[in-house]
PDB file of C-alpha atoms in Angstrom:
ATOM      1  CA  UNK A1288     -13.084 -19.991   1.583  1.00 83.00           C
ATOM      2  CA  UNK A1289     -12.475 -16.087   2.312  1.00 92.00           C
ATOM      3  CA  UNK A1290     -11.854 -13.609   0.206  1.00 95.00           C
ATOM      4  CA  UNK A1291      -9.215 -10.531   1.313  1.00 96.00           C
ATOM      5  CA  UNK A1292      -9.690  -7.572  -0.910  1.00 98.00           C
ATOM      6  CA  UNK A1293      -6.413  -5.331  -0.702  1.00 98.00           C
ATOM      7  CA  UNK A1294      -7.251  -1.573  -1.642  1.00 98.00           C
ATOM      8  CA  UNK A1295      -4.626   0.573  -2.900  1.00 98.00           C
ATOM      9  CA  UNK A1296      -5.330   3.828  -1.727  1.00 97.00           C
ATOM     10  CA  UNK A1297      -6.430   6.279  -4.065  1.00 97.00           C
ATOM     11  CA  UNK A1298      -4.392   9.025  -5.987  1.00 94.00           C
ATOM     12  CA  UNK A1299      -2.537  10.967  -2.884  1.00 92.00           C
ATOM     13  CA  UNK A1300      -1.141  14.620  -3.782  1.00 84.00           C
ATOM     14  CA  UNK A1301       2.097  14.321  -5.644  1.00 68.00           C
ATOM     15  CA  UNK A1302       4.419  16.684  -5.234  1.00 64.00           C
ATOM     16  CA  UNK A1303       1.915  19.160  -2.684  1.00 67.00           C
ATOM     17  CA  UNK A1304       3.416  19.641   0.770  1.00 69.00           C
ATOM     18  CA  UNK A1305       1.454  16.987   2.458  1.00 79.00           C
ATOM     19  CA  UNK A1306       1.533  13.846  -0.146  1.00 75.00           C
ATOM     20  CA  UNK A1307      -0.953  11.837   2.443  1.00 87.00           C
ATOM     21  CA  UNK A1308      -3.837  13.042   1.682  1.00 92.00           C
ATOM     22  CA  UNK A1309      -6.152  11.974  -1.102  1.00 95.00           C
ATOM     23  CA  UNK A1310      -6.214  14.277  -4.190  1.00 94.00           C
ATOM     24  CA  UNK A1311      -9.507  15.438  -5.979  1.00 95.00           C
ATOM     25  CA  UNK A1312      -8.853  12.269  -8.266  1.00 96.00           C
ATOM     26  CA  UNK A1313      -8.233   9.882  -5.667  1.00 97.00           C
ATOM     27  CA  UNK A1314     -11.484  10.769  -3.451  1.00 97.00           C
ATOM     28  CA  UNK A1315     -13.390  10.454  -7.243  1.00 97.00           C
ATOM     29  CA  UNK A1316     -11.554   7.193  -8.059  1.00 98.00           C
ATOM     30  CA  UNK A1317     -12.675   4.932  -4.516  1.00 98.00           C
ATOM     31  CA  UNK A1318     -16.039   7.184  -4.586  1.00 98.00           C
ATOM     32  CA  UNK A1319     -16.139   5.164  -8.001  1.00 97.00           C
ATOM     33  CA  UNK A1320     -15.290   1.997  -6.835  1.00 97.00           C
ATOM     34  CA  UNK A1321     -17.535   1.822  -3.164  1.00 97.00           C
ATOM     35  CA  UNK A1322     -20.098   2.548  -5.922  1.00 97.00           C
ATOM     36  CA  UNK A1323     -19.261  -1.000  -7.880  1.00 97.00           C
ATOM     37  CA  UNK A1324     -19.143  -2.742  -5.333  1.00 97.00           C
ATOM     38  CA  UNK A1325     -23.093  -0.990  -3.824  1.00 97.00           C
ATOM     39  CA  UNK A1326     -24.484  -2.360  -6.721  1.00 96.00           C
ATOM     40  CA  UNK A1327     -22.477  -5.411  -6.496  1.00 95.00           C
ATOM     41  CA  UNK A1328     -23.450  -6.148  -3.343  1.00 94.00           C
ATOM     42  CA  UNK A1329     -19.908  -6.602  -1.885  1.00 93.00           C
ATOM     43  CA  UNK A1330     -19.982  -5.461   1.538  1.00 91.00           C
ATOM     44  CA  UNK A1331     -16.819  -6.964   3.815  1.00 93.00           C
ATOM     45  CA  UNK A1332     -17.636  -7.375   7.179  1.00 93.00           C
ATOM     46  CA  UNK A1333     -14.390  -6.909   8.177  1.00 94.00           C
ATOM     47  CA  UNK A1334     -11.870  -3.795   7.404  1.00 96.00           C
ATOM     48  CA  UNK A1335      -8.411  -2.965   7.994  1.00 97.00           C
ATOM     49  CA  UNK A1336      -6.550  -0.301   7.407  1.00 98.00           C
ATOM     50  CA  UNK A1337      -3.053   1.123   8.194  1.00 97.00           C
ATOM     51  CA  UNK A1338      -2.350   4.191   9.956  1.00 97.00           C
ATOM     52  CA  UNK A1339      -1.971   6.759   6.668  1.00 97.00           C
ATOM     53  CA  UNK A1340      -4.460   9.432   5.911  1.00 96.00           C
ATOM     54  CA  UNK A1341      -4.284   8.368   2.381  1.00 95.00           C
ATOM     55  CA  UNK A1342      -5.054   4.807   3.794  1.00 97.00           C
ATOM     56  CA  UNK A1343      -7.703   5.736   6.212  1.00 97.00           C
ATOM     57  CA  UNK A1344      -9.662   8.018   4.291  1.00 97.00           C
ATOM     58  CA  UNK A1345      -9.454   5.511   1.538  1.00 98.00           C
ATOM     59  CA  UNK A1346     -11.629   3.227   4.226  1.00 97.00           C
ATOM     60  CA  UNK A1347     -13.851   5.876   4.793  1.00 97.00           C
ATOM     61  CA  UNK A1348     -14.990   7.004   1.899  1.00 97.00           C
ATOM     62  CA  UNK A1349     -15.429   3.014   0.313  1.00 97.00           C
ATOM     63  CA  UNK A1350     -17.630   2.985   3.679  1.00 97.00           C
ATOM     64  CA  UNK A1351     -19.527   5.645   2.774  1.00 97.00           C
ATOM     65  CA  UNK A1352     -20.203   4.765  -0.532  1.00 97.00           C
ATOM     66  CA  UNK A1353     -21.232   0.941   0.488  1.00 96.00           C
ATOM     67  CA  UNK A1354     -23.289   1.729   3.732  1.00 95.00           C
ATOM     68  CA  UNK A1355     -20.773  -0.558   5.808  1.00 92.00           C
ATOM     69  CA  UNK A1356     -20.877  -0.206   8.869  1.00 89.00           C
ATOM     70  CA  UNK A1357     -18.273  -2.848  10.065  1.00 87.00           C
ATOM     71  CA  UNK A1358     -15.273  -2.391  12.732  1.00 86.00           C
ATOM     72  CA  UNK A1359     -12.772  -0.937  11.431  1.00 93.00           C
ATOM     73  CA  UNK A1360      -8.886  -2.121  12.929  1.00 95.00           C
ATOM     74  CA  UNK A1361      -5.644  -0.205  12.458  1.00 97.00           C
ATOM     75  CA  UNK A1362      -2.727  -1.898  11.601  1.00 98.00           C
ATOM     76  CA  UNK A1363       0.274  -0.378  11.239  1.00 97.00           C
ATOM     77  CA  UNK A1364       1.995  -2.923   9.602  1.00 98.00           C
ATOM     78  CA  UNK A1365      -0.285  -1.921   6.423  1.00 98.00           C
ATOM     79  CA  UNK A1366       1.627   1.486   5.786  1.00 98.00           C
ATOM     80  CA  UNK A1367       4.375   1.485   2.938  1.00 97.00           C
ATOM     81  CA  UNK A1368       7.705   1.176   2.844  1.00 96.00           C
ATOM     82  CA  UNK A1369       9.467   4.916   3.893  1.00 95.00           C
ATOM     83  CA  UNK A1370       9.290   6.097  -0.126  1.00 92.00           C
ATOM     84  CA  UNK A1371       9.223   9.884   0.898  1.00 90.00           C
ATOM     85  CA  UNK A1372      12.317   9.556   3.930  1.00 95.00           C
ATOM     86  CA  UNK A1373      14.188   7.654   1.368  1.00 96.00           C
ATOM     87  CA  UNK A1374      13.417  10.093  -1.522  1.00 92.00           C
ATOM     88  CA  UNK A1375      14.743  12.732   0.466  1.00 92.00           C
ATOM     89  CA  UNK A1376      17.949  10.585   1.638  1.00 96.00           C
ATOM     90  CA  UNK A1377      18.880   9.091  -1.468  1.00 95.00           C
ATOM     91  CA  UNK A1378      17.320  11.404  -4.254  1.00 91.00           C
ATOM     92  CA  UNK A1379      20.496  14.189  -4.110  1.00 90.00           C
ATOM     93  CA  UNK A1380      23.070  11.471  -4.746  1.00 91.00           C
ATOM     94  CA  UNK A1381      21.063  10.226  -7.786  1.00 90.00           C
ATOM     95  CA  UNK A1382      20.515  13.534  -8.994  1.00 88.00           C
ATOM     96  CA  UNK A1383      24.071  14.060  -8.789  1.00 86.00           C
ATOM     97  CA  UNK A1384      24.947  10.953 -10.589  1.00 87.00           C
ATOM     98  CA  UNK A1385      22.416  12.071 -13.573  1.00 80.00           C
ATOM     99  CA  UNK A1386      24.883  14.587 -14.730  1.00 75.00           C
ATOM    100  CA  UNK A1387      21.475  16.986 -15.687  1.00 73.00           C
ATOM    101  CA  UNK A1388      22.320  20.337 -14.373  1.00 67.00           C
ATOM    102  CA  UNK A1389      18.158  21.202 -15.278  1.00 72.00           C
ATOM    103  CA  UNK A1390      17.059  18.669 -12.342  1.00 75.00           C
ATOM    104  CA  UNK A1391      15.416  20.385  -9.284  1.00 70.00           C
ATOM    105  CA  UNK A1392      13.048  19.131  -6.908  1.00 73.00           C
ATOM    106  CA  UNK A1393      10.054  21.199  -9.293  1.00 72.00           C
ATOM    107  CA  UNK A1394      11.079  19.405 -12.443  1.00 78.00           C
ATOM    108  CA  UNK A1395      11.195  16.399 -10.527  1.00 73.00           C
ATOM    109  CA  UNK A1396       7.927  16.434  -8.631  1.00 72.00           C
ATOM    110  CA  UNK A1397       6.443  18.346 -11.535  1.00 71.00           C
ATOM    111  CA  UNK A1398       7.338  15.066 -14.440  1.00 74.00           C
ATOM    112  CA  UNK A1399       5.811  11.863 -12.798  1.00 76.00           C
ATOM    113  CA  UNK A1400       8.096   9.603 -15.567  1.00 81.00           C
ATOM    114  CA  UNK A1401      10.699  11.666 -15.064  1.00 81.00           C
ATOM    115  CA  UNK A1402      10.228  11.342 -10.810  1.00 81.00           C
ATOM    116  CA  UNK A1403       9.647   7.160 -11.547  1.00 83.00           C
ATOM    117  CA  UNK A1404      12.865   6.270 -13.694  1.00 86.00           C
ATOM    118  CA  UNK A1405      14.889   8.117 -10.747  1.00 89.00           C
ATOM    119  CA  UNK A1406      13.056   6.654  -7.625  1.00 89.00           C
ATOM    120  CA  UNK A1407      14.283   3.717  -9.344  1.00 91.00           C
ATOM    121  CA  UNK A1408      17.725   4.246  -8.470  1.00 93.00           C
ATOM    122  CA  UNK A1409      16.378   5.589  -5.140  1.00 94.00           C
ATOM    123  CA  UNK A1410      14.847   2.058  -4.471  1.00 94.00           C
ATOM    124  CA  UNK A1411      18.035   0.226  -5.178  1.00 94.00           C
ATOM    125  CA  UNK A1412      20.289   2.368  -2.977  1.00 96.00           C
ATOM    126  CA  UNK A1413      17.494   1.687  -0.327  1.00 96.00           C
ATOM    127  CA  UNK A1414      17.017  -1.984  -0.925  1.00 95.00           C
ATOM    128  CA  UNK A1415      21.186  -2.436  -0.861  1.00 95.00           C
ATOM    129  CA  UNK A1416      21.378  -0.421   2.111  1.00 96.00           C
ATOM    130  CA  UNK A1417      22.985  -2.374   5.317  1.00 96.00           C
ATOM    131  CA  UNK A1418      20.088  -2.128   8.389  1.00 96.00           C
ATOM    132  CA  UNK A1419      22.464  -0.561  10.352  1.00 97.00           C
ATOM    133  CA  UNK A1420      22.724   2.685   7.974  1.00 97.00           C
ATOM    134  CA  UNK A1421      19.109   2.508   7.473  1.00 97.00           C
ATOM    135  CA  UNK A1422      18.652   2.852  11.731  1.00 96.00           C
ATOM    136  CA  UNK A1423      21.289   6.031  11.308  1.00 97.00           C
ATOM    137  CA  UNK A1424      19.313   7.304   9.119  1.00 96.00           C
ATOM    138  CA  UNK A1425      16.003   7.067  10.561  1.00 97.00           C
ATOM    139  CA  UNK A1426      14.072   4.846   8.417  1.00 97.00           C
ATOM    140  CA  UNK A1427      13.346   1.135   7.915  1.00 97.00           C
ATOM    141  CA  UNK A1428      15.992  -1.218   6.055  1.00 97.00           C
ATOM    142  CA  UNK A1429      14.706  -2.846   3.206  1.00 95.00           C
ATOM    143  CA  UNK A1430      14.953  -6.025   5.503  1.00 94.00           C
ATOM    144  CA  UNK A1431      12.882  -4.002   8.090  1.00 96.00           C
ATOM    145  CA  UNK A1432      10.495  -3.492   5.295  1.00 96.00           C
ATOM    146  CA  UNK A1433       9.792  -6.945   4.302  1.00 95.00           C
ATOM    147  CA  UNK A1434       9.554  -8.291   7.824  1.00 96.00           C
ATOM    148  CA  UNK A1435       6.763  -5.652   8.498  1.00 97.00           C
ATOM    149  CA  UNK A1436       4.758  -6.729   5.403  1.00 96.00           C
ATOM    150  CA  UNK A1437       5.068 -10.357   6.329  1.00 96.00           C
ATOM    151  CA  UNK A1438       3.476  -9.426   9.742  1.00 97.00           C
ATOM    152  CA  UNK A1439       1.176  -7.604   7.754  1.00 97.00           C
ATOM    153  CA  UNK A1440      -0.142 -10.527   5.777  1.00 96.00           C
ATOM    154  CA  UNK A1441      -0.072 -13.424   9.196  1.00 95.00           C
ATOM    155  CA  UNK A1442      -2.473 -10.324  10.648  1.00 96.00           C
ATOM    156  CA  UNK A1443      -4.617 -10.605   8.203  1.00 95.00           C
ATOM    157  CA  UNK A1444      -4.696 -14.032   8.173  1.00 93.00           C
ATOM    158  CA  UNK A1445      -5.455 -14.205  11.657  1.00 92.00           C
ATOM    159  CA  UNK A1446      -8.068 -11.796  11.967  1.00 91.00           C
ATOM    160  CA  UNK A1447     -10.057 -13.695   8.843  1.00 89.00           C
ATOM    161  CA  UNK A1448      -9.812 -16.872  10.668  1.00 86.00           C
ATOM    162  CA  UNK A1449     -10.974 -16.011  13.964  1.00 82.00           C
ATOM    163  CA  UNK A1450     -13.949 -13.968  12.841  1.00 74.00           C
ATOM    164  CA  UNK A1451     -14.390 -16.571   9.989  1.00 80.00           C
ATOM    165  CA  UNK A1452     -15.774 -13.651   7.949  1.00 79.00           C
ATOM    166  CA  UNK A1453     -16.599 -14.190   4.643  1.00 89.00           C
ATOM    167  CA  UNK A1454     -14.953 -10.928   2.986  1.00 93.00           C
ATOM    168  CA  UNK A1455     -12.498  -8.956   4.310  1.00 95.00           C
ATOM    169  CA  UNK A1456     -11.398  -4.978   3.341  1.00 97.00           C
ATOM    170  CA  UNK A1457      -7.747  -3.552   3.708  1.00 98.00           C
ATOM    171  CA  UNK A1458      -7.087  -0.296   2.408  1.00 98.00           C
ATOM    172  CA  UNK A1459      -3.185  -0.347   2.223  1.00 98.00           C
ATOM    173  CA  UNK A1460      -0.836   0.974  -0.152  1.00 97.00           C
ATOM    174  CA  UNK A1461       0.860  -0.139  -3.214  1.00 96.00           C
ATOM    175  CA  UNK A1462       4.757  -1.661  -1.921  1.00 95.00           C
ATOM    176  CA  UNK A1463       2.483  -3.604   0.749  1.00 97.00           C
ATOM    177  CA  UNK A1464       0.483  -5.244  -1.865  1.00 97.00           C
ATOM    178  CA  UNK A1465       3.597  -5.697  -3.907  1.00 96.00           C
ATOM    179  CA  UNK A1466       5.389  -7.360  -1.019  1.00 95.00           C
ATOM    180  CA  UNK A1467       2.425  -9.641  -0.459  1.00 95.00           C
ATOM    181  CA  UNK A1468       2.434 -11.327  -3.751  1.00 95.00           C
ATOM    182  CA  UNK A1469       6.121 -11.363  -3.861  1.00 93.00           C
ATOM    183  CA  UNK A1470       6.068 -13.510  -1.210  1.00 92.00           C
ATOM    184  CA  UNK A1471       3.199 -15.657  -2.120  1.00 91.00           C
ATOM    185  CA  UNK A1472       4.606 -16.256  -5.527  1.00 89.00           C
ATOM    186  CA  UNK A1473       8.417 -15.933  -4.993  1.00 75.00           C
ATOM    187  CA  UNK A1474      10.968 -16.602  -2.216  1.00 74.00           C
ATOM    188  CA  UNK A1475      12.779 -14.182  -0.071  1.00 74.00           C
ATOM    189  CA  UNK A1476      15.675 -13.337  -2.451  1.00 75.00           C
ATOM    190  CA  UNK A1477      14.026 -12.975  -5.065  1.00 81.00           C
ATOM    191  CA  UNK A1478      11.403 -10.381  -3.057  1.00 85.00           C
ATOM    192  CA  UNK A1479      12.665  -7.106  -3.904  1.00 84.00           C
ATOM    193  CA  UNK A1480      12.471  -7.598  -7.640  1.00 83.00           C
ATOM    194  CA  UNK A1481       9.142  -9.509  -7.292  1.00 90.00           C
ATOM    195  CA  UNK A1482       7.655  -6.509  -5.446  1.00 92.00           C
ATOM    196  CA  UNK A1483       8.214  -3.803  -7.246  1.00 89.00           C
ATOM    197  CA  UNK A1484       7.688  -5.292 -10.825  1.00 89.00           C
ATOM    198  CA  UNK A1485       4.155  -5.873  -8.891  1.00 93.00           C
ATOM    199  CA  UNK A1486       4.112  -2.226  -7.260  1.00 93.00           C
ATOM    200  CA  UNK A1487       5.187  -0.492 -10.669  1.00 91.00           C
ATOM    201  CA  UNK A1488       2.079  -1.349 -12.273  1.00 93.00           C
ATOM    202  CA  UNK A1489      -0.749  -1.601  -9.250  1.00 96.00           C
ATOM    203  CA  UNK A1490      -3.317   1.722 -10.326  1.00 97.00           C
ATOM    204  CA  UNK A1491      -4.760   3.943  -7.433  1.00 97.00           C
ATOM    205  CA  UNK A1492      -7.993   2.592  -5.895  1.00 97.00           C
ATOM    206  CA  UNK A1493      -7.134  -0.977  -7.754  1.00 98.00           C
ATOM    207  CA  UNK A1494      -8.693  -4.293  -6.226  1.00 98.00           C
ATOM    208  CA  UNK A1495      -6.005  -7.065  -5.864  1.00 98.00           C
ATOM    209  CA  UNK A1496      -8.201 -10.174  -4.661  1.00 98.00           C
ATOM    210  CA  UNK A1497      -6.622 -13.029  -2.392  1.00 97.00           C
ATOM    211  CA  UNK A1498      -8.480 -16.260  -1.363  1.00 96.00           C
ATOM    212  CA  UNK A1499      -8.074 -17.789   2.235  1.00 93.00           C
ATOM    213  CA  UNK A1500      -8.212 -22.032   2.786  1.00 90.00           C
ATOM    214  CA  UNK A1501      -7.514 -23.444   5.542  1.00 82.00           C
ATOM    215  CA  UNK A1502      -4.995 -20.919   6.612  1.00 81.00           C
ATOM    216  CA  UNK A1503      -3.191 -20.716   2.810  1.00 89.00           C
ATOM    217  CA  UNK A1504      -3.659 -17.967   1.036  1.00 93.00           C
ATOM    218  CA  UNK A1505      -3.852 -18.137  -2.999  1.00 94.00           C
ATOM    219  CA  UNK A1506      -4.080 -15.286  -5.651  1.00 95.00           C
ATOM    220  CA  UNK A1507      -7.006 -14.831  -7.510  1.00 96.00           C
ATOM    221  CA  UNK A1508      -7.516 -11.317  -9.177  1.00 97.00           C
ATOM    222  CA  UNK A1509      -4.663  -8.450  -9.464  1.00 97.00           C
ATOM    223  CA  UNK A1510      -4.858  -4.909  -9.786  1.00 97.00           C
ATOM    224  CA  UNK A1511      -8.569  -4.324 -10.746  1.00 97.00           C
ATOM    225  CA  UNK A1512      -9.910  -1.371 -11.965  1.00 97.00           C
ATOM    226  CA  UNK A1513     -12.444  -1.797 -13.892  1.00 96.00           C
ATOM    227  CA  UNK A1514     -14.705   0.782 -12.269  1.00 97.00           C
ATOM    228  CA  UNK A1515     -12.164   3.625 -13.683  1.00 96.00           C
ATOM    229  CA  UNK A1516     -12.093   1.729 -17.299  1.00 89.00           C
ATOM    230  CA  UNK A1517     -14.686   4.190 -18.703  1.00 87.00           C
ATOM    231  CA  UNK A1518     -12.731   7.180 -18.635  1.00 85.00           C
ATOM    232  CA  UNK A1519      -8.644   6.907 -19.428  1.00 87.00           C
ATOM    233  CA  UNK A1520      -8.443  10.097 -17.623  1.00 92.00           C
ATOM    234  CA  UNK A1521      -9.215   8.751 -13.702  1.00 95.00           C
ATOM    235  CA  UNK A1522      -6.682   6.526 -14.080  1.00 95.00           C
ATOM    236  CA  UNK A1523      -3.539   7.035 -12.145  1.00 93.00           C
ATOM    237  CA  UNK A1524      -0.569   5.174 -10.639  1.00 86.00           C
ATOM    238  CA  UNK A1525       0.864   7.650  -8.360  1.00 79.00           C
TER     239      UNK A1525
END
């Protein structure tokens, strides 16, 4: 048995010009957690990590923190779904639709619950959106998406079980670790509500654990953060 350990990322930089890139908070939240898992012992011997800075320096600083000094491999399949191309596609149209003439992209980006409850109806123009509007546009289909994540996960699998490591790191982001346990636990229609009820809820620098058998792959912890549970205030979802 192997155990995968999917990292979200910690807190990027909402609403700053470059939103990949850790914040103060999200270096201090996965300092926090490479720290549980020092004195835990927990040291994978295997880590991957998508292509994101947010991603990447995720890695770095849980390596840091635990002394690991495996190989790292880059997977691009690990990234998440286009959220800021289609924020910036969809967002004026739901904006419009919101009939609040006080809505600009400041009060937006500056209200996270006000930013959530309309990327909602940014996520549902996106997931409805035919693939061959989403290729005009520039950015992956929600099809596209899913597809990607699903390569994502047989990656994994296959790196595990030719190494036959014992514990295995990937530092990934939120919709990717939503789309893996939607389609562990749910079939392929029923993905895109599956992943985001998942995604909604998964806190920055959270643990979700999965367990590898004989090439199945079985949930066994989600969204762990118990090495942020002594302070409300490091605790983050965006």
């Amino acid at each position: 048995m192997q155990r995968i350990f999917l990292v979200r990322h910690g807190q990027a930089s909402f609403g700053d010009e470059n939103y990949d890139q850790l914040s103060a908070l999200g270096k201090q939240q996965v300092a926090l957690l490479g720290q549980q898992w020092a004195r835990h012992a927990i040291n994978p011997e295997l880590s991957l990590v998508g292509t994101l800075q947010r991603q990447q320096e995720t890695m770095q600083i849980l390596h840091q923190e635990t002394g690991n000094a495996s190989s790292i491999k880059t997977l691009p399949e690990l990234n998440e779904f286009p959220a800021e191309a289609i924020t910036k596609h969809f967002m004026p149209g739901v904006v419009a639709q919101s009939s609040n003439p006080n809505l600009s992209r400041e009060t937006i980006f500056a209200d996270q619950t006000l930013f959530q409850s309309l990327f909602t109806h940014v996520v549902k123009a996106w997931i409805s959106m035919p693939c061959a509007d989403a290729d005009k546009a520039g950015f992956e289909s929600w099809v596209q998406y899913l597809s990607r994540a699903e390569i994502g996960i047989n990656k994994i699998k296959q790196f595990a079980c030719e190494a036959g490591h014992e514990k295995v790191l990937v530092s990934t982001s939120a919709g990717f670790i939503g789309a893996t346990l939607a389609l562990l636990l749910a079939d392929k229609q029923q993905a895109a509500e599956q992943m985001f009820k998942f995604a909604w809820n998964i806190k920055n620098s959270s643990v979700t654990e999965l367990h590898l058998n004989q090439d199945q792959i079985f949930l066994h912890g989600f969204n762990d953060y118990s090495h942020l549970k002594h302070s409300p205030d490091l605790i983050s979802y965006r």
